[in-house]
CSV table of C-alpha atoms and ligand atoms in Angstrom, one decimal:
chain,number,residue,atom,x,y,z
A,10,MET,CA,3.5,-52.3,47.9
A,11,SER,CA,6.9,-51.7,46.5
A,12,ARG,CA,8.3,-54.5,44.6
A,13,THR,CA,11.6,-52.8,43.9
A,14,CYS,CA,14.0,-54.5,46.3
A,15,GLY,CA,15.9,-57.4,44.6
A,16,LEU,CA,15.3,-60.9,45.7
A,17,ARG,CA,18.9,-62.2,44.9
A,18,PRO,CA,19.6,-65.1,46.9
A,19,ALA,CA,21.0,-64.1,50.4
A,20,VAL,CA,24.6,-65.2,50.9
A,21,VAL,CA,25.0,-65.9,54.5
A,22,ASN,CA,28.1,-66.0,56.3
A,23,LYS,CA,28.1,-69.6,57.4
A,24,ARG,CA,30.9,-69.3,60.1
A,25,LYS,CA,29.0,-66.9,62.0
A,26,PHE,CA,25.5,-68.7,61.7
A,27,GLN,CA,26.8,-72.2,62.4
A,28,PRO,CA,24.1,-73.7,64.6
A,29,SER,CA,24.6,-76.1,67.7
A,30,MET,CA,23.5,-79.6,67.3
A,31,SER,CA,20.0,-79.9,67.6
A,32,ARG,CA,18.1,-83.2,67.2
A,33,VAL,CA,14.2,-83.2,67.9
A,34,SER,CA,12.5,-86.3,69.0
A,35,ILE,CA,8.7,-86.4,69.5
A,36,ARG,CA,7.2,-89.3,71.3
A,37,GLY,CA,3.5,-90.3,71.4
A,38,LEU,CA,2.4,-86.7,71.0
A,39,ALA,CA,-1.2,-86.1,71.4
A,40,LYS,CA,-3.5,-83.0,71.6
A,41,SER,CA,-7.2,-82.8,72.2
A,42,PHE,CA,-9.2,-79.6,72.1
A,43,GLY,CA,-12.2,-80.6,74.1
A,44,PRO,CA,-13.9,-83.6,72.1
A,45,VAL,CA,-11.4,-82.7,69.0
A,46,GLN,CA,-8.5,-85.1,68.8
A,47,ALA,CA,-6.4,-82.6,66.6
A,48,VAL,CA,-3.1,-84.9,67.1
A,49,LYS,CA,-3.2,-88.5,67.9
A,50,ASP,CA,-0.1,-90.1,69.0
A,51,VAL,CA,2.7,-88.8,66.6
A,52,SER,CA,6.2,-90.0,67.0
A,53,LEU,CA,8.9,-88.4,64.8
A,54,ASP,CA,12.8,-88.1,64.8
A,55,ILE,CA,14.2,-85.1,63.4
A,56,PRO,CA,17.9,-85.5,62.8
A,57,ASP,CA,20.3,-82.6,63.4
A,58,ARG,CA,20.3,-80.1,60.6
A,59,ALA,CA,17.4,-81.8,58.6
A,60,PHE,CA,14.8,-79.8,56.8
A,61,VAL,CA,11.4,-81.8,57.8
A,62,THR,CA,8.2,-80.9,56.5
A,63,LEU,CA,4.8,-81.7,58.0
A,64,LEU,CA,2.4,-82.2,55.0
A,65,GLY,CA,-1.2,-82.9,54.8
A,66,PRO,CA,-4.6,-81.2,54.0
A,67,SER,CA,-6.1,-78.5,56.1
A,68,GLY,CA,-7.0,-79.7,59.4
A,69,CYS,CA,-4.8,-82.7,59.8
A,70,GLY,CA,-2.9,-81.4,62.9
A,71,LYS,CA,0.0,-80.1,61.4
A,72,THR,CA,0.0,-76.5,63.0
A,73,THR,CA,-1.0,-78.0,66.3
A,74,THR,CA,2.1,-80.2,66.2
A,75,LEU,CA,4.3,-77.4,65.4
A,76,ASN,CA,2.8,-75.3,68.1
A,77,MET,CA,3.6,-78.0,70.6
A,78,LEU,CA,7.0,-78.0,69.4
A,79,ALA,CA,7.3,-74.3,69.8
A,80,GLY,CA,5.7,-74.6,73.3
A,81,LEU,CA,2.8,-72.3,72.3
A,82,GLU,CA,0.4,-75.1,72.7
A,83,LYS,CA,0.3,-77.4,75.7
A,84,VAL,CA,0.6,-81.2,75.0
A,85,THR,CA,-2.3,-83.5,75.9
A,86,ARG,CA,0.1,-86.7,76.0
A,87,GLY,CA,3.7,-87.5,74.8
A,88,GLU,CA,7.0,-86.0,75.1
A,89,ILE,CA,9.3,-83.7,73.1
A,90,HIS,CA,13.1,-83.9,73.3
A,91,LEU,CA,15.8,-81.5,72.0
A,92,ASP,CA,19.0,-83.4,72.1
A,93,GLU,CA,19.2,-85.0,75.5
A,94,GLN,CA,16.5,-83.0,77.2
A,95,ASN,CA,13.1,-83.3,77.7
A,96,ILE,CA,11.5,-79.8,77.0
A,97,THR,CA,7.8,-80.7,76.8
A,98,SER,CA,7.0,-78.5,79.5
A,99,TRP,CA,9.5,-75.8,78.8
A,100,ALA,CA,8.2,-72.2,78.1
A,101,PRO,CA,8.5,-71.2,74.4
A,102,HIS,CA,11.3,-68.7,75.0
A,103,GLU,CA,13.4,-71.4,76.8
A,104,ARG,CA,13.4,-74.0,73.8
A,105,GLY,CA,15.8,-72.1,71.7
A,106,MET,CA,13.4,-72.3,68.7
A,107,ALA,CA,12.2,-69.5,66.4
A,108,MET,CA,8.9,-69.4,64.6
A,109,VAL,CA,8.2,-67.9,61.1
A,110,PHE,CA,4.6,-67.6,61.0
A,111,GLN,CA,2.3,-67.5,58.1
A,112,ASN,CA,1.2,-63.9,58.4
A,113,TYR,CA,4.8,-63.0,59.4
A,114,ALA,CA,3.3,-61.4,62.6
A,115,LEU,CA,5.4,-58.4,62.0
A,116,TYR,CA,4.7,-55.2,64.0
A,117,PRO,CA,3.4,-52.8,61.6
A,118,HIS,CA,4.0,-49.6,63.6
A,119,MET,CA,7.9,-50.4,63.9
A,120,ASN,CA,10.5,-50.3,61.2
A,121,VAL,CA,12.5,-53.2,60.1
A,122,PHE,CA,15.2,-52.6,62.5
A,123,GLY,CA,12.7,-52.6,65.4
A,124,ASN,CA,11.1,-55.7,64.3
A,125,ILE,CA,14.4,-57.6,63.9
A,126,ALA,CA,15.8,-56.3,67.1
A,127,PHE,CA,12.4,-56.8,69.1
A,128,ALA,CA,13.2,-60.2,70.7
A,129,LEU,CA,16.7,-59.1,71.7
A,130,GLN,CA,15.6,-55.9,73.4
A,131,LEU,CA,12.9,-58.1,75.3
A,132,ALA,CA,15.8,-60.3,76.3
A,133,LYS,CA,17.7,-57.2,77.8
A,134,VAL,CA,20.7,-57.9,75.2
A,135,PRO,CA,22.9,-54.7,75.4
A,136,LYS,CA,22.3,-52.2,72.8
A,137,ASP,CA,25.6,-52.5,71.0
A,138,LYS,CA,25.4,-56.1,70.9
A,139,THR,CA,21.8,-55.9,69.6
A,140,ARG,CA,22.7,-53.5,66.7
A,141,GLU,CA,25.7,-55.8,65.8
A,142,ARG,CA,23.5,-58.8,65.7
A,143,VAL,CA,20.6,-57.0,63.5
A,144,GLN,CA,23.3,-55.7,61.3
A,145,ARG,CA,24.7,-59.1,60.6
A,146,VAL,CA,21.6,-60.8,59.9
A,147,ALA,CA,20.3,-57.7,57.8
A,148,LYS,CA,23.3,-58.2,55.7
A,149,ALA,CA,22.7,-61.8,55.3
A,150,LEU,CA,19.5,-61.4,54.1
A,151,GLU,CA,20.0,-58.2,52.0
A,152,LEU,CA,17.8,-56.0,54.3
A,153,GLU,CA,20.5,-53.4,55.2
A,154,ALA,CA,19.1,-50.8,53.0
A,155,LEU,CA,15.5,-51.2,54.2
A,156,LEU,CA,16.2,-51.1,58.1
A,157,GLU,CA,14.7,-47.7,58.6
A,158,ARG,CA,11.6,-48.6,56.4
A,159,ARG,CA,8.1,-49.3,58.0
A,160,ILE,CA,6.7,-52.8,57.5
A,161,SER,CA,3.8,-51.2,55.4
A,162,GLN,CA,6.2,-49.8,53.0
A,163,LEU,CA,7.6,-53.2,52.1
A,164,SER,CA,6.6,-55.8,49.3
A,165,GLY,CA,5.5,-59.3,50.4
A,166,GLY,CA,8.7,-61.0,49.8
A,167,GLN,CA,10.6,-58.3,51.7
A,168,GLN,CA,8.2,-58.7,54.7
A,169,GLN,CA,9.0,-62.4,54.3
A,170,ARG,CA,12.6,-61.8,54.7
A,171,VAL,CA,12.1,-59.6,57.8
A,172,ALA,CA,10.2,-62.4,59.3
A,173,LEU,CA,13.1,-64.9,58.4
A,174,ALA,CA,15.8,-62.2,60.0
A,175,ARG,CA,13.6,-61.9,63.1
A,176,ALA,CA,14.0,-65.6,63.5
A,177,MET,CA,17.6,-65.9,62.5
A,178,VAL,CA,18.7,-63.1,64.9
A,179,LYS,CA,17.6,-65.1,67.9
A,180,GLU,CA,20.1,-67.8,66.7
A,181,PRO,CA,17.9,-70.6,67.5
A,182,LYS,CA,18.7,-74.2,67.6
A,183,VAL,CA,15.5,-75.1,65.5
A,184,PHE,CA,13.6,-73.1,62.9
A,185,LEU,CA,9.8,-73.6,62.9
A,186,PHE,CA,7.9,-72.4,59.5
A,187,ASP,CA,4.1,-72.3,59.7
A,188,GLU,CA,3.0,-72.0,55.9
A,189,PRO,CA,5.4,-69.0,55.5
A,190,LEU,CA,4.8,-68.8,51.7
A,191,SER,CA,1.1,-69.2,51.5
A,192,ASN,CA,0.3,-65.6,51.4
A,193,LEU,CA,2.4,-64.8,48.4
A,194,ASP,CA,1.1,-64.7,44.8
A,195,ALA,CA,2.5,-67.8,42.7
A,196,ALA,CA,5.7,-66.2,41.1
A,197,LEU,CA,7.0,-64.7,44.7
A,198,ARG,CA,6.1,-67.9,46.4
A,199,THR,CA,8.3,-69.8,44.0
A,200,ARG,CA,11.2,-67.4,44.6
A,201,MET,CA,10.9,-67.3,48.2
A,202,ARG,CA,10.6,-71.1,48.2
A,203,SER,CA,14.2,-71.1,46.6
A,204,GLU,CA,15.3,-68.4,49.1
A,205,ILE,CA,14.5,-70.6,52.1
A,206,LYS,CA,16.1,-73.6,50.6
A,207,LYS,CA,19.3,-71.7,49.9
A,208,LEU,CA,19.2,-70.4,53.4
A,209,HIS,CA,18.9,-73.9,54.8
A,210,GLN,CA,21.8,-75.0,52.6
A,211,GLN,CA,23.7,-72.3,53.9
A,212,LEU,CA,22.9,-72.1,57.4
A,213,ASN,CA,22.2,-76.0,58.0
A,214,ALA,CA,19.9,-75.5,60.9
A,215,THR,CA,17.3,-77.8,61.8
A,216,SER,CA,14.2,-76.8,60.5
A,217,VAL,CA,10.5,-77.9,60.7
A,218,PHE,CA,8.3,-76.6,57.9
A,219,VAL,CA,4.4,-76.9,57.7
A,220,THR,CA,2.6,-76.9,54.5
A,221,HIS,CA,-0.5,-78.5,52.6
A,222,ASP,CA,1.5,-78.1,49.4
A,223,GLN,CA,3.1,-81.2,48.2
A,224,GLU,CA,5.4,-79.7,45.7
A,225,GLU,CA,6.7,-77.1,48.2
A,226,ALA,CA,7.4,-80.3,50.6
A,227,MET,CA,9.1,-82.3,47.7
A,228,ILE,CA,11.3,-79.2,46.6
A,229,LEU,CA,12.4,-78.2,50.3
A,230,SER,CA,12.6,-81.3,52.4
A,231,ASP,CA,15.1,-83.9,53.4
A,232,TYR,CA,12.4,-85.7,55.0
A,233,ILE,CA,8.5,-85.5,54.8
A,234,ALA,CA,6.0,-86.3,57.6
A,235,VAL,CA,2.5,-87.2,55.7
A,236,MET,CA,-0.3,-86.5,58.2
A,237,ARG,CA,-4.0,-87.3,57.9
A,238,ASP,CA,-6.8,-86.7,60.6
A,239,GLY,CA,-4.2,-86.0,63.4
A,240,GLU,CA,-2.2,-89.2,62.6
A,241,LEU,CA,1.1,-89.6,60.9
A,242,VAL,CA,0.8,-91.9,57.8
A,243,GLN,CA,4.3,-92.0,56.7
A,244,TYR,CA,7.7,-90.3,57.7
A,245,GLY,CA,10.7,-90.7,55.7
A,246,PRO,CA,13.3,-89.3,53.1
A,247,ALA,CA,11.3,-87.3,50.4
A,248,GLU,CA,12.4,-89.5,47.9
A,249,ASP,CA,11.2,-92.7,49.4
A,250,VAL,CA,7.9,-91.0,50.4
A,251,TYR,CA,7.7,-90.4,46.5
A,252,ARG,CA,9.0,-93.6,45.2
A,253,LYS,CA,7.7,-95.9,47.9
A,254,PRO,CA,4.5,-94.6,49.4
A,255,GLN,CA,3.5,-96.9,52.1
A,256,HIS,CA,-0.4,-96.0,51.5
A,257,ILE,CA,-2.6,-94.9,48.6
A,258,TYR,CA,-3.4,-91.9,50.5
A,259,VAL,CA,0.4,-90.9,50.5
A,260,ALA,CA,0.8,-92.0,46.8
A,261,THR,CA,-2.1,-90.0,45.5
A,262,PHE,CA,-1.2,-87.0,47.7
A,263,ILE,CA,2.5,-86.8,46.8
A,264,GLY,CA,3.3,-86.0,43.2
A,265,LYS,CA,2.2,-83.9,40.3
A,266,PRO,CA,0.3,-85.0,38.1
A,267,ARG,CA,-1.4,-87.4,40.7
A,268,MET,CA,-0.6,-91.2,40.6
A,269,SER,CA,-3.0,-92.9,38.6
A,270,THR,CA,-4.9,-95.6,40.4
A,271,ILE,CA,-7.1,-98.3,39.0
A,272,PRO,CA,-9.0,-101.1,40.9
A,273,GLY,CA,-8.8,-104.5,40.1
A,274,HIS,CA,-7.9,-108.2,41.1
A,275,LEU,CA,-4.2,-109.1,41.6
A,276,ARG,CA,-2.9,-112.6,41.6
A,277,VAL,CA,0.6,-113.7,42.3
A,278,SER,CA,1.7,-117.2,41.9
A,279,GLY,CA,5.2,-118.3,42.2
A,280,GLN,CA,4.1,-121.8,41.0
A,281,ASP,CA,2.7,-120.4,37.5
A,282,GLY,CA,5.6,-117.9,37.4
A,283,VAL,CA,2.9,-115.1,36.6
A,284,MET,CA,1.4,-112.1,38.1
A,285,THR,CA,-2.1,-111.1,36.7
A,286,PHE,CA,-4.1,-108.0,37.2
A,287,ASP,CA,-7.7,-108.1,35.8
A,288,ASN,CA,-11.0,-106.0,36.2
A,289,ASP,CA,-13.8,-105.7,33.7
A,290,ASP,CA,-11.8,-103.6,31.1
A,291,ILE,CA,-8.3,-104.2,31.6
A,292,HIS,CA,-6.3,-107.4,31.7
A,293,LEU,CA,-2.6,-107.4,32.2
A,294,ARG,CA,0.1,-110.3,32.8
A,295,TRP,CA,3.6,-110.1,33.9
A,296,PRO,CA,6.1,-112.9,34.0
A,297,LEU,CA,7.9,-113.3,37.2
A,298,ALA,CA,11.6,-113.4,37.4
A,299,THR,CA,13.2,-116.3,38.6
A,300,ARG,CA,14.1,-114.7,41.9
A,301,ASP,CA,10.4,-114.2,42.4
A,302,GLY,CA,10.0,-117.9,42.4
A,303,GLN,CA,9.7,-117.5,46.1
A,304,ALA,CA,7.1,-114.8,45.8
A,305,THR,CA,4.4,-114.9,48.6
A,306,ALA,CA,1.1,-116.0,46.6
A,307,ILE,CA,-1.5,-113.1,46.6
A,308,ASP,CA,-5.0,-113.3,45.6
A,309,ALA,CA,-6.5,-109.9,46.4
A,310,GLU,CA,-8.5,-106.8,45.5
A,311,VAL,CA,-6.1,-104.0,45.1
A,312,HIS,CA,-5.5,-100.6,43.5
A,313,LEU,CA,-2.8,-100.7,41.0
A,314,GLY,CA,-0.8,-97.3,40.8
A,315,ILE,CA,1.6,-95.8,38.4
A,316,ARG,CA,3.2,-92.5,38.0
A,317,ALA,CA,3.0,-90.6,34.9
A,318,GLU,CA,6.7,-90.7,34.1
A,319,ASP,CA,6.4,-94.6,34.5
A,320,ALA,CA,3.5,-95.4,32.2
A,321,ARG,CA,4.6,-95.8,28.5
A,322,MET,CA,2.7,-94.8,25.6
A,323,SER,CA,3.0,-95.9,22.2
A,324,THR,CA,0.8,-95.2,18.9
A,325,ASP,CA,2.0,-98.6,17.7
A,326,GLY,CA,0.0,-101.9,18.0
A,327,ALA,CA,0.3,-103.7,21.3
A,328,GLY,CA,2.2,-106.6,19.6
A,329,ASP,CA,2.5,-109.5,21.9
A,330,ALA,CA,3.1,-107.6,24.8
A,331,THR,CA,1.0,-108.6,28.0
A,332,ASP,CA,1.5,-105.7,30.0
A,333,THR,CA,-0.3,-103.3,27.9
A,334,PHE,CA,-3.9,-102.0,27.1
A,335,THR,CA,-5.4,-100.1,24.2
A,336,GLY,CA,-7.2,-96.8,25.4
A,337,THR,CA,-8.4,-93.5,24.1
A,338,VAL,CA,-6.7,-90.0,24.6
A,339,ALA,CA,-9.3,-88.2,26.7
A,340,LEU,CA,-7.1,-85.3,27.3
A,341,VAL,CA,-4.0,-83.5,26.2
A,342,GLU,CA,-2.2,-81.3,28.5
A,343,PRO,CA,1.0,-79.6,27.0
A,344,LEU,CA,3.4,-78.0,29.6
A,345,GLY,CA,5.9,-76.8,27.2
A,346,SER,CA,8.8,-79.1,28.4
A,347,ASP,CA,6.6,-82.2,28.6
A,348,THR,CA,2.9,-83.1,27.5
A,349,TYR,CA,0.6,-85.1,29.7
A,350,LEU,CA,-2.1,-87.6,28.3
A,351,GLU,CA,-5.2,-88.8,30.1
A,352,ILE,CA,-6.0,-92.3,28.4
A,353,VAL,CA,-9.1,-93.9,29.4
A,354,ARG,CA,-10.5,-97.3,29.1
A,355,GLY,CA,-14.0,-97.8,30.4
A,356,PRO,CA,-14.2,-96.0,33.7
A,357,HIS,CA,-10.6,-96.2,34.2
A,358,ALA,CA,-8.0,-93.4,33.5
A,359,ILE,CA,-4.1,-93.3,33.3
A,360,THR,CA,-2.0,-90.3,33.1
A,361,THR,CA,1.2,-90.6,31.2
A,362,ARG,CA,4.2,-88.0,30.2
A,363,VAL,CA,5.1,-88.0,26.6
A,364,GLU,CA,7.6,-86.0,24.5
A,365,PRO,CA,5.9,-82.7,23.4
A,366,ASP,CA,6.8,-83.1,19.7
A,367,LEU,CA,4.5,-86.5,19.5
A,368,HIS,CA,1.4,-84.0,18.9
A,369,ILE,CA,-1.1,-86.6,20.0
A,370,LYS,CA,-4.7,-85.6,19.4
A,371,PRO,CA,-7.6,-86.2,21.5
A,372,ASN,CA,-9.6,-89.2,20.7
A,373,ALA,CA,-6.5,-91.2,19.2
A,374,GLN,CA,-6.3,-94.6,20.2
A,375,VAL,CA,-2.9,-95.4,21.9
A,376,VAL,CA,-1.1,-98.4,23.6
A,377,VAL,CA,-0.2,-98.1,27.3
A,378,GLN,CA,2.4,-100.2,28.7
A,379,LEU,CA,2.6,-100.6,32.6
A,380,PRO,CA,6.0,-102.1,33.2
A,381,ARG,CA,6.2,-104.3,36.3
A,382,HIS,CA,8.7,-102.8,38.2
A,383,LYS,CA,7.3,-99.5,38.0
A,384,LEU,CA,3.9,-100.4,39.6
A,385,HIS,CA,2.7,-99.9,43.0
A,386,PHE,CA,-0.2,-102.1,44.6
A,387,PHE,CA,-2.3,-101.0,47.6
A,388,ASP,CA,-4.7,-103.2,49.5
A,389,ALA,CA,-8.2,-102.3,48.2
A,390,GLY,CA,-9.5,-102.4,52.0
A,391,SER,CA,-6.8,-100.8,54.1
A,392,GLY,CA,-5.1,-98.9,51.3
A,393,VAL,CA,-1.8,-100.2,52.6
A,394,ARG,CA,1.0,-100.9,50.2
A,395,LEU,CA,1.5,-104.6,49.1
A,396,ASN,CA,5.5,-105.3,49.0
A,397,LEU,CA,5.7,-107.8,46.2
B,4,LIG,P1,-4.2,-75.7,58.3
B,4,LIG,O1,-3.7,-76.1,57.1
B,4,LIG,O2,-5.8,-75.5,57.9
B,4,LIG,O3,-3.8,-74.9,59.3
B,4,LIG,P2,-3.7,-78.0,60.1
B,4,LIG,O4,-3.4,-79.1,59.5
B,4,LIG,O5,-2.6,-77.0,60.6
B,4,LIG,O6,-4.7,-77.1,59.2
B,4,LIG,P3,-4.7,-77.5,63.0
B,4,LIG,O7,-4.7,-76.3,62.7
B,4,LIG,O8,-3.5,-78.4,63.6
B,4,LIG,O9,-4.6,-78.3,61.3
B,4,LIG,O10,-6.1,-78.3,63.3
B,4,LIG,C1,-6.3,-79.7,63.6
B,4,LIG,C2,-7.6,-79.8,64.2
B,4,LIG,O11,-7.7,-79.3,65.4
B,4,LIG,C3,-8.7,-79.3,63.4
B,4,LIG,O12,-9.9,-80.1,63.4
B,4,LIG,C4,-9.0,-77.9,64.0
B,4,LIG,O13,-10.4,-77.5,63.7
B,4,LIG,C5,-8.7,-78.2,65.4
B,4,LIG,N1,-8.3,-77.1,66.2
B,4,LIG,C6,-7.3,-76.5,66.1
B,4,LIG,N2,-7.1,-75.4,67.1
B,4,LIG,C7,-8.0,-75.6,67.8
B,4,LIG,C8,-8.5,-75.0,69.0
B,4,LIG,N3,-7.9,-73.9,69.5
B,4,LIG,N4,-9.7,-75.2,69.3
B,4,LIG,C9,-10.4,-76.2,68.9
B,4,LIG,N5,-10.1,-77.2,67.8
B,4,LIG,C10,-8.9,-76.6,67.4
């Protein structure tokens, strides 16, 4: 495959590609394949011009949800609205949506022009108009020099651009992406991810993107919908999903490195003015601020969660601090810009981010501080976030 074509960011003429208003609303959507309930009662509001990602592990129902949006899969229950219209039973071509598939689904025997023009030819758009629209999209995505090339003569990145061009030429109200980056090698994947992000910033078209890659979701999305077993676990702005995960599943799925979690007993008493967390190996205590005086009393088995950037590490003694514990460095992972340490105490482990020039060695004894306002607590039984 040729890798010679530049992957410089495509500059799109915004004026010509300004999409119309396109808000998508999914209400109680469900899909069963015989006994398999692939999607169960999913409701989402996708704002006009937003980039929304459906995120979750393999088999959680992301593609089925996207296919129902596209009209490629009949819904078992529920409704899909585009702006003010109920489009649940509309045919795919009536919906004004364009899908970019994982395998690009390009026609290998056709050249790039033929691939981009195909849908317009099918819709009997006049020849001169078709040529004009294809040229315009090809220019936007820097494919002009490749229009006569066969698909088999293109690199993976170029094929991905043709797939994008084929969607763009339809001037859709909504773009649907089904894991479009998953067939690319790591370096190209990162570059094409930036391409899609820039394209969205320039086009501003409502987009729904499916991926199992949380990093991709964080980088691309305005809003993330985290799915598990056909259900929506959390939907909200990407930053909220990261900062305020509503379930331990979301907390540990989103973020790299993974959020550290430790089981223990949490006790909050407004009367004592303290909050305590204890298990056999770790005992922590935080004073409650005055405004916490009204805090709901809690006496529960929980999982304490903390992100690597929020746990603080020091090689000095613990002093009088009651929100620290001493642990042993089990793993040092230098990434160049940052270093991650895994610090263990008994069966528990916390990952923390430190400056790379600290040069901590494995087996060092260090103190970990868990600042109260950086902590997350999840009910040990249900996994649901406790709002303290
Ligand atoms: P992946 O990332 O692997 O594509 P996904 O999250 O997109 O996974 P879906 O492809 O939507 O998941 O599948 C959800 C569930 O529905 C899975 O259990 C899958 O096996 C099942 N499923 C999907 N399509 C069909 C089908 N046509 N017939 C039967 N079961 C299906």
